[in-house]
């Protein structure tokens, strides 16, 4: 795969920022039943306890920052999408949130005991730059933990079904700006290597199985189409004929997961954690 140019990465960053600003008001409605279930495992991996200074990067609606605050931590959520910050403040009125760039964090060195990133690594144009900033703002011995979706052919089969539907019955070439591979950090070895290369120590990578219980065959597509960015734009850019075929494929695939009206599709995550050297 060709490495995206600086201009392409800047275009991808702008695409992501615009996308999250556009979908912010809908995210909790469509994904509030799935991404928050990993919050406690993420905080556990980062060792978050009362009175710790915790930074939640790419906070989105603020699920993880809110959960950290519930543990008694001094939590701060940051996101580059202004509308997401507004949603986070609405959902978590007692928690601090601010706009900010993960590649250029507006904090002094050694400001935090722990940094957490919930499903943000797959959306960063330059994840190595983000990790360099995380290392800088962590105090010595501080911890990082992040989650990404599992592999589409396994732990995150729901996402795999959706992407296969588009590949088979639609088009993946809809003019999206080139960006980092969507499932780069779903690979345990890649996550481990990237953390070590960034200067962290003692990386630990594990799978977090989860079954997303869908109330209908259309929830999967509706969720990503209405509240997703990369996958959402892929769906929104299909012509009507292709979209109908995609919907039909997804419905057929989900039938094997239907148990008396509840469609339980695997939508697991990969959890990575490491420490800053002391």
Short mmCIF file of C-alpha atoms in Angstrom, two decimals:
data_model
loop_
_atom_site.label_atom_id
_atom_site.label_comp_id
_atom_site.label_asym_id
_atom_site.label_seq_id
_atom_site.Cartn_x
_atom_site.Cartn_y
_atom_site.Cartn_z
CA UNK A 1 0.00 0.00 0.00
CA UNK A 2 1.32 3.44 -0.98
CA UNK A 3 2.00 5.77 1.93
CA UNK A 4 -0.33 8.80 1.71
CA UNK A 5 1.36 12.13 0.99
CA UNK A 6 1.32 15.09 3.39
CA UNK A 7 -1.44 16.71 1.34
CA UNK A 8 -3.48 13.50 1.36
CA UNK A 9 -3.12 13.13 5.13
CA UNK A 10 -4.20 16.74 5.62
CA UNK A 11 -7.20 16.07 3.39
CA UNK A 12 -8.03 12.96 5.42
CA UNK A 13 -7.77 14.92 8.66
CA UNK A 14 -10.12 17.59 7.33
CA UNK A 15 -12.52 14.88 6.13
CA UNK A 16 -12.57 13.26 9.58
CA UNK A 17 -13.04 16.57 11.38
CA UNK A 18 -15.89 17.62 9.09
CA UNK A 19 -17.45 14.17 9.35
CA UNK A 20 -17.52 14.11 13.14
CA UNK A 21 -18.89 17.63 13.28
CA UNK A 22 -21.68 16.54 10.93
CA UNK A 23 -22.57 13.30 12.74
CA UNK A 24 -21.99 14.44 16.33
CA UNK A 25 -25.64 14.93 17.24
CA UNK A 26 -26.52 11.42 16.03
CA UNK A 27 -23.62 9.43 17.46
CA UNK A 28 -25.11 8.68 20.87
CA UNK A 29 -28.42 7.61 19.32
CA UNK A 30 -26.80 5.05 17.03
CA UNK A 31 -23.62 3.96 18.84
CA UNK A 32 -24.49 4.70 22.46
CA UNK A 33 -25.34 1.04 22.94
CA UNK A 34 -22.05 -0.38 21.72
CA UNK A 35 -18.90 1.76 22.11
CA UNK A 36 -19.47 2.67 25.79
CA UNK A 37 -19.44 -0.99 26.85
CA UNK A 38 -15.64 -0.97 26.53
CA UNK A 39 -15.10 2.07 28.77
CA UNK A 40 -14.43 0.22 32.02
CA UNK A 41 -11.96 -2.22 30.44
CA UNK A 42 -10.16 0.73 28.85
CA UNK A 43 -9.90 2.55 32.18
CA UNK A 44 -8.81 -0.64 33.95
CA UNK A 45 -6.02 -1.13 31.41
CA UNK A 46 -4.82 2.42 32.08
CA UNK A 47 -5.02 1.84 35.83
CA UNK A 48 -7.39 4.76 36.36
CA UNK A 49 -8.36 5.33 39.99
CA UNK A 50 -9.52 8.22 42.14
CA UNK A 51 -7.56 11.50 41.98
CA UNK A 52 -5.57 10.54 38.90
CA UNK A 53 -5.20 13.13 36.14
CA UNK A 54 -6.72 11.50 33.07
CA UNK A 55 -6.84 12.77 29.48
CA UNK A 56 -9.42 11.27 27.11
CA UNK A 57 -8.28 11.99 23.54
CA UNK A 58 -10.86 11.88 20.72
CA UNK A 59 -13.42 11.94 23.48
CA UNK A 60 -16.42 12.06 21.13
CA UNK A 61 -19.55 12.18 23.31
CA UNK A 62 -17.34 11.91 26.39
CA UNK A 63 -18.18 8.37 27.42
CA UNK A 64 -14.73 7.50 28.76
CA UNK A 65 -14.08 10.86 30.40
CA UNK A 66 -17.43 10.54 32.15
CA UNK A 67 -16.62 7.02 33.33
CA UNK A 68 -13.22 8.18 34.59
CA UNK A 69 -14.87 11.01 36.52
CA UNK A 70 -17.25 8.48 38.06
CA UNK A 71 -14.16 6.73 39.45
CA UNK A 72 -13.13 9.97 41.12
CA UNK A 73 -10.44 10.84 38.59
CA UNK A 74 -9.69 14.39 37.48
CA UNK A 75 -10.77 13.77 33.89
CA UNK A 76 -10.50 15.99 30.82
CA UNK A 77 -11.85 15.14 27.38
CA UNK A 78 -10.44 16.65 24.20
CA UNK A 79 -11.67 16.42 20.60
CA UNK A 80 -10.94 18.29 17.38
CA UNK A 81 -14.64 18.36 16.43
CA UNK A 82 -16.39 21.30 18.09
CA UNK A 83 -19.82 19.68 17.76
CA UNK A 84 -18.59 16.53 19.50
CA UNK A 85 -17.28 18.64 22.37
CA UNK A 86 -20.72 20.24 22.64
CA UNK A 87 -22.35 16.79 22.77
CA UNK A 88 -19.88 15.62 25.41
CA UNK A 89 -20.67 18.62 27.60
CA UNK A 90 -24.38 17.98 27.18
CA UNK A 91 -24.09 14.30 28.18
CA UNK A 92 -21.54 14.89 30.96
CA UNK A 93 -22.22 18.35 32.43
CA UNK A 94 -19.89 17.86 35.41
CA UNK A 95 -16.85 16.86 33.32
CA UNK A 96 -14.39 19.23 31.60
CA UNK A 97 -14.09 19.13 27.81
CA UNK A 98 -12.26 21.26 25.28
CA UNK A 99 -11.39 21.42 21.61
CA UNK A 100 -7.87 20.39 20.74
CA UNK A 101 -5.58 18.66 18.28
CA UNK A 102 -4.32 15.21 19.27
CA UNK A 103 -1.17 15.82 17.21
CA UNK A 104 -0.41 19.04 19.09
CA UNK A 105 -1.82 18.73 22.60
CA UNK A 106 -2.16 22.07 24.41
CA UNK A 107 -0.69 20.82 27.68
CA UNK A 108 2.73 21.00 29.38
CA UNK A 109 4.99 17.98 29.63
CA UNK A 110 4.08 15.39 32.29
CA UNK A 111 0.57 16.79 32.81
CA UNK A 112 -1.32 13.49 33.15
CA UNK A 113 -1.13 10.16 34.95
CA UNK A 114 -3.05 8.32 32.22
CA UNK A 115 -4.19 8.91 28.65
CA UNK A 116 -7.04 6.93 27.08
CA UNK A 117 -8.22 6.84 23.47
CA UNK A 118 -11.52 5.11 22.72
CA UNK A 119 -11.79 4.14 19.04
CA UNK A 120 -9.75 7.17 18.02
CA UNK A 121 -6.55 5.57 16.73
CA UNK A 122 -8.24 4.40 13.53
CA UNK A 123 -9.33 7.97 12.77
CA UNK A 124 -6.02 9.79 13.22
CA UNK A 125 -4.19 10.82 10.07
CA UNK A 126 -0.82 10.52 11.85
CA UNK A 127 -1.13 8.08 14.78
CA UNK A 128 2.63 8.15 15.42
CA UNK A 129 2.45 11.91 15.96
CA UNK A 130 -0.40 11.40 18.42
CA UNK A 131 1.58 8.79 20.36
CA UNK A 132 4.56 11.14 20.53
CA UNK A 133 2.33 13.78 22.10
CA UNK A 134 0.85 11.24 24.52
CA UNK A 135 4.34 10.25 25.63
CA UNK A 136 5.20 13.91 26.16
CA UNK A 137 2.17 14.81 28.30
CA UNK A 138 2.35 11.67 30.45
CA UNK A 139 4.32 11.78 33.65
CA UNK A 140 7.11 9.16 33.95
CA UNK A 141 5.49 5.80 34.64
CA UNK A 142 2.15 7.03 33.33
CA UNK A 143 -0.04 4.79 31.19
CA UNK A 144 -1.73 4.84 27.81
CA UNK A 145 -4.62 2.61 26.75
CA UNK A 146 -6.60 2.61 23.52
CA UNK A 147 -9.32 0.57 21.84
CA UNK A 148 -9.97 -0.11 18.16
CA UNK A 149 -12.43 -2.41 16.45
CA UNK A 150 -11.43 -6.04 16.11
CA UNK A 151 -10.65 -7.61 12.76
CA UNK A 152 -13.63 -7.62 10.37
CA UNK A 153 -13.27 -11.34 9.64
CA UNK A 154 -13.47 -12.21 13.33
CA UNK A 155 -14.01 -10.14 16.43
CA UNK A 156 -15.87 -7.35 14.65
CA UNK A 157 -17.89 -9.49 12.24
CA UNK A 158 -20.62 -6.85 12.09
CA UNK A 159 -18.26 -4.38 10.49
CA UNK A 160 -16.93 -7.13 8.26
CA UNK A 161 -20.43 -7.86 6.97
CA UNK A 162 -20.95 -4.21 6.16
CA UNK A 163 -17.66 -3.83 4.29
CA UNK A 164 -18.15 -7.08 2.35
CA UNK A 165 -21.58 -5.84 1.30
CA UNK A 166 -20.10 -2.63 -0.09
CA UNK A 167 -17.20 -4.44 -1.78
CA UNK A 168 -19.53 -7.02 -3.36
CA UNK A 169 -22.51 -4.91 -4.37
CA UNK A 170 -21.29 -1.32 -4.38
CA UNK A 171 -18.08 0.61 -4.85
CA UNK A 172 -15.21 1.29 -2.46
CA UNK A 173 -13.94 3.97 -4.84
CA UNK A 174 -16.15 6.93 -3.94
CA UNK A 175 -13.52 9.64 -3.66
CA UNK A 176 -12.59 9.33 0.00
CA UNK A 177 -9.21 10.89 0.82
CA UNK A 178 -6.51 8.25 1.40
CA UNK A 179 -5.91 7.54 5.06
CA UNK A 180 -4.20 5.01 7.31
CA UNK A 181 -5.51 1.42 7.10
CA UNK A 182 -8.78 1.12 9.00
CA UNK A 183 -7.74 -2.08 10.77
CA UNK A 184 -4.03 -1.37 11.26
CA UNK A 185 -4.19 -1.52 15.05
CA UNK A 186 -6.56 -4.48 15.09
CA UNK A 187 -3.39 -6.50 14.53
CA UNK A 188 -1.84 -7.27 17.91
CA UNK A 189 1.71 -7.27 16.59
CA UNK A 190 1.26 -3.93 14.86
CA UNK A 191 -0.15 -2.28 17.98
CA UNK A 192 2.67 -3.70 20.09
CA UNK A 193 5.38 -2.61 17.65
CA UNK A 194 3.93 0.88 17.24
CA UNK A 195 3.80 1.45 20.99
CA UNK A 196 7.37 0.25 21.43
CA UNK A 197 8.60 2.35 18.51
CA UNK A 198 6.91 5.38 20.08
CA UNK A 199 8.95 4.91 23.26
CA UNK A 200 6.48 3.11 25.50
CA UNK A 201 7.31 -0.02 27.49
CA UNK A 202 5.46 -3.13 28.64
CA UNK A 203 2.78 -3.17 25.93
CA UNK A 204 -0.17 -5.48 26.51
CA UNK A 205 -2.64 -6.26 23.74
CA UNK A 206 -5.84 -8.21 24.25
CA UNK A 207 -9.18 -8.91 22.59
CA UNK A 208 -12.46 -7.69 24.08
CA UNK A 209 -15.29 -9.82 22.69
CA UNK A 210 -18.70 -8.21 22.54
CA UNK A 211 -22.05 -9.04 20.97
CA UNK A 212 -23.99 -6.08 19.62
CA UNK A 213 -27.69 -6.87 19.98
CA UNK A 214 -29.54 -5.31 17.06
CA UNK A 215 -33.28 -4.78 17.24
CA UNK A 216 -33.70 -5.12 13.47
CA UNK A 217 -31.77 -6.13 10.36
CA UNK A 218 -31.31 -2.48 9.38
CA UNK A 219 -29.73 -1.17 12.60
CA UNK A 220 -26.21 -2.06 11.45
CA UNK A 221 -26.40 -0.12 8.20
CA UNK A 222 -28.44 2.72 9.68
CA UNK A 223 -25.92 3.23 12.48
CA UNK A 224 -22.91 3.58 10.20
CA UNK A 225 -24.77 5.52 7.52
CA UNK A 226 -26.16 8.06 9.98
CA UNK A 227 -23.34 8.33 12.52
CA UNK A 228 -20.19 6.96 10.91
CA UNK A 229 -17.51 8.85 9.01
CA UNK A 230 -15.40 6.59 6.78
CA UNK A 231 -17.91 3.72 6.61
CA UNK A 232 -20.74 6.24 6.67
CA UNK A 233 -19.44 8.13 3.66
CA UNK A 234 -18.94 4.86 1.79
CA UNK A 235 -22.63 4.09 2.30
CA UNK A 236 -23.89 7.60 1.63
CA UNK A 237 -21.97 7.74 -1.65
CA UNK A 238 -23.54 4.63 -3.22
CA UNK A 239 -26.20 4.99 -5.89
CA UNK A 240 -29.68 3.83 -4.99
CA UNK A 241 -29.49 0.54 -6.88
CA UNK A 242 -26.21 -0.41 -5.23
CA UNK A 243 -27.47 0.65 -1.82
CA UNK A 244 -30.51 -1.61 -2.16
CA UNK A 245 -28.25 -4.56 -3.00
CA UNK A 246 -26.00 -3.71 -0.05
CA UNK A 247 -28.96 -3.58 2.32
CA UNK A 248 -30.22 -6.93 1.02
CA UNK A 249 -26.81 -8.55 1.48
CA UNK A 250 -26.52 -7.30 5.06
CA UNK A 251 -30.02 -8.48 5.93
CA UNK A 252 -29.28 -11.95 4.55
CA UNK A 253 -25.96 -12.19 6.41
CA UNK A 254 -27.51 -11.14 9.69
CA UNK A 255 -30.17 -13.86 9.56
CA UNK A 256 -27.68 -16.41 10.88
CA UNK A 257 -27.26 -14.25 14.01
CA UNK A 258 -31.00 -13.92 14.67
CA UNK A 259 -32.18 -15.53 17.90
CA UNK A 260 -35.92 -15.01 18.31
CA UNK A 261 -35.87 -11.46 17.02
CA UNK A 262 -32.62 -10.33 18.63
CA UNK A 263 -29.75 -10.16 16.17
CA UNK A 264 -26.55 -10.66 18.16
CA UNK A 265 -23.62 -9.83 15.90
CA UNK A 266 -19.98 -9.91 17.08
CA UNK A 267 -18.64 -6.36 17.44
CA UNK A 268 -15.57 -6.78 19.61
CA UNK A 269 -12.57 -4.58 20.16
CA UNK A 270 -8.82 -4.80 20.58
CA UNK A 271 -7.43 -3.17 23.71
CA UNK A 272 -3.81 -1.98 23.83
CA UNK A 273 -1.98 -0.50 26.80
CA UNK A 274 1.57 0.46 27.73
CA UNK A 275 3.55 2.69 30.06
CA UNK A 276 5.90 5.63 29.76
CA UNK A 277 9.32 4.69 31.11
CA UNK A 278 10.08 5.91 34.63
#
